[in-house]
Amino acid sequence: MSVPGAKAGDVGQRAASARTLSVLVEDQPGVLNRVSSLLRRRRFNVESLNVGASEQPGLSRMTIALHADDAATEQAVKQLYKLLEVRKVTDLSDERFIGRELALVKVAASPETLAQLREIAELFGARVIDVAPRSVVIEAVGSEARIASLLEMVRPYGIREIARTGRVAITRGAGGGEG
Amino acid sequence: MVTATVTTIPRDRTAPDPAPRAARPYTGAHALCEALVREGVDLIFGYPGGAVIPLYDVLTDYPAIRHVLVRHEQWAAHAAEGYARATGKVGVCLATSGPGATNLVTGIADAMLDSTPLVAITGQVGIPMIGKDAFQEVDIIGVTLPITKHSFQIEDVADLPRVVAEAFHLASSGRPGPVLIDIPKSVLVAPTAPSAPPPVELPGYRPTKFGNMGQIKAAARLIAAAERPVVMAGHGIAISGAINEFRAFVERADLPVAFTLHGLGALPASHPNAIGYMGMHGHAHVNRAIDGCDLLINIGARFDDRATGRVDAFAPGATVIHVDIDPAEIGKNVKTAVPIVGDARHVLAALIEAVREQRRPEWHAAIAAWRVPPPPATFDPDERTISPFKLIAALRAATGGEAIFTADVGQHQMWAAQWGAYERPERWISSGGAGTMGFGLPAAIGAQLGHPEAEVWAIVGDGGVQMSLPELATIVQEGLPVKVAIFNNGYLGMVRQWQQLFHDRNYSHTPISSPDFVKLAEAYGIAGLRVSDPAQVHETIARARAIAGPVVIDFRINPEENVYPMVPPGGANSQMIEMEPDAVE
Ligand SMILES: Cc1ncc(C[n+]2csc(CCOP(=O)(O)OP(=O)(O)O)c2C)c(N)n1
Ligand SMILES: [Mg+2]
């Protein structure tokens, strides 16, 4: 990805209240349920929760993006550790990390605007991955801020639908890989 | 007036032995019973139903397991809690799927909030039926997710021995709590072979036992330097079996000890370092000592709001040391200078070594000067109604501090906490975190079964006892000599007290009628006594103690007596109401 001005980890540089937890969990039935139940019950303010396979068989990695102060973040980490399936919780707020999300955006298009939309997408390192008579689908990967700017740019054309993954994150350099 | 009625206790000892049955295939139900026996389970509180009939069928083949049939599953859970709290062992309750399982919910929540080791076994519809809204299907795993330490649904009968071993390990180790095992009927009836579980291996579960030595030394330095230290003694001391270490520690550093509700008895009430009960209805001198202390050493308590009052005004001048096995409790409610994560017994053993021998006569004298003497166990000739706190003192005096008191929830519970003067923690069993009305009677059943030789008194209100009254039948069926002391004030007293003090005496729906408890006891085949004259209290208690079987006593107490001191809800512990506002001239 070569987006001019895009800084790795710029998600982590937002206001001090934006936190990212990387949580290594056992692949057990109901583990997502347990984590989300805990976050709801203790009223943690979750922006997104993402789960997928990790580098280790039998373990998945969750990325939890939340708005919290230091005390609440510490509580979230400690409470997560109390779940049996949780192996490792890393508060990425303390580390150098890269945060990204994937967005699929369906935008109204006509033969006249198609070229302009392609150009905008390119500017953001995004791609037009589907072209239909009246719309296109743009696939964008980047920080939330980056994706927000892209959405601003295409909004005047008419956004029909948005699907976003929420943040996934990884530490920079040799760190991480724990668990 | 005292009336007594004793009728014989019907116990069905004449049931014929079941006809010998043909050898049956070994199933999940057998594997479960064997796994329970392997865990040392000799007592289950339960109630049968469709999904667990195959288990009940097999249960009779395992005479090592006594099953107590309760009258409602909630009381099975509380009885199991009472048993666990009295013995330190894991309590076990069993219910069928659907409504049986949901009836356990309050008991599971109660065990979670009070860190009581409990294994709850629920039946479930067969695996092919799950998710189809089958008859008596309830997603009990989902329902209990936030109120269990962990839960399992067994999918493969081969997992049964392992899951049971893990469940008991989880329930009883670290910070204890309730663990639910949901077993589909298809698993109970599935053929399997006897097998021993593998050693418990839970990589995601490693409770910290030993405290950090650096922090322990830091704590010792603070203790040595403190002028006005106070120990806040919590449930963790009893749970970790640390009463000897605790005593040695507080004696060596000469520390005054304040007790939370579940800390009562962690040091004998008669010990010179024991100052008393803290919190919303704590003794005034104890709250005052904490308010003025320069060092607060919390051992195994979670800074519950009923103990701390308004948290930003709690122990305002104190540096805080907090020992807890659950790291999430440290810093959750109160800012802590020295956090020590570990098992109280191990941490205290290290602390005994680290602290130096000290004497603090001035500080003890200051606290003693604030102390209001406890109520006498005697009644003055001119008293017309029974003072409930004197009644607690009378029960305490009659039983010599040897009896187990279980309490329900309300005013009577607070009087019992204030004036029960407990010498050991297992002699005081009460629902703290949840404050579950109805708890007292089933908890007494569990405690009595855990200690058949002990004298067990259920101290209950007229409101709470009407929630769990049907358990009188369980007491009779099991032949338990539980003594039930009903503090009958004709009110949901604790709520009425709040209404009186904070809602302009608007007694909205708190006057409560009761049946004739003496006749009711009689109907169950239990001795029933009633007393309203203070002069006859001692004689009545003596009569009840002389009866070998269960007794229900209807104590007609002063109806509008309040619990003092009281910290107004949301208020600071330093702002106690110490006595009846009208009584101040
Ligand atoms: C299950 C449940 N419902 C309601 C309450 C609220 N509550 C707390 S104390 C109390 C009054 C209890 O009355 P009673 O059992 O007569 O005891 P008393 O306070 O009069 O001693 C009530 C209603 C509760 N703690 N538990
Ligand atoms: Mg009452």
Coordinates of N, CA and C in Angstrom, one line a residue, chain B residues 20 80 153 160 164 183 185 215 299 305 307 356 467 472 531 555:
Chain B
P20 N -34.3 -56.3 42.6 CA -33.0 -56.4 41.9 C -33.2 -56.2 40.4
A80 N -26.7 -26.0 49.1 CA -25.3 -26.4 48.7 C -24.3 -25.3 49.1
Q153 N -20.9 -27.2 28.5 CA -22.0 -28.0 28.0 C -21.3 -29.3 27.4
L160 N -17.0 -36.5 29.8 CA -17.6 -36.3 31.1 C -16.6 -36.3 32.3
V164 N -16.0 -33.0 34.6 CA -16.3 -32.9 36.1 C -15.1 -32.6 36.9
I183 N -25.8 -30.9 31.0 CA -25.6 -32.2 30.3 C -26.8 -32.6 29.5
K185 N -29.5 -34.8 27.7 CA -30.1 -36.1 28.0 C -29.4 -37.2 27.1
Q215 N 6.6 -6.6 47.2 CA 5.4 -6.0 47.7 C 5.2 -6.3 49.1
I299 N -7.3 -7.7 53.7 CA -6.9 -9.0 53.4 C -8.1 -9.8 53.0
D305 N -19.4 -2.0 48.3 CA -19.9 -0.7 48.7 C -20.6 -0.7 50.0
A307 N -19.5 -2.2 52.5 CA -18.4 -2.1 53.5 C -17.8 -0.7 53.5
R356 N 7.6 -6.8 62.0 CA 8.3 -6.9 63.2 C 7.3 -6.9 64.4
M467 N -40.4 -17.0 52.1 CA -40.0 -17.3 50.7 C -39.6 -18.8 50.7
L472 N -39.1 -26.5 55.2 CA -39.3 -27.1 56.5 C -39.6 -28.6 56.2
V531 N -43.1 -16.7 71.4 CA -42.8 -15.9 72.6 C -42.9 -14.4 72.2
F555 N -40.5 -15.5 67.3 CA -40.2 -14.5 68.3 C -40.9 -13.2 67.8

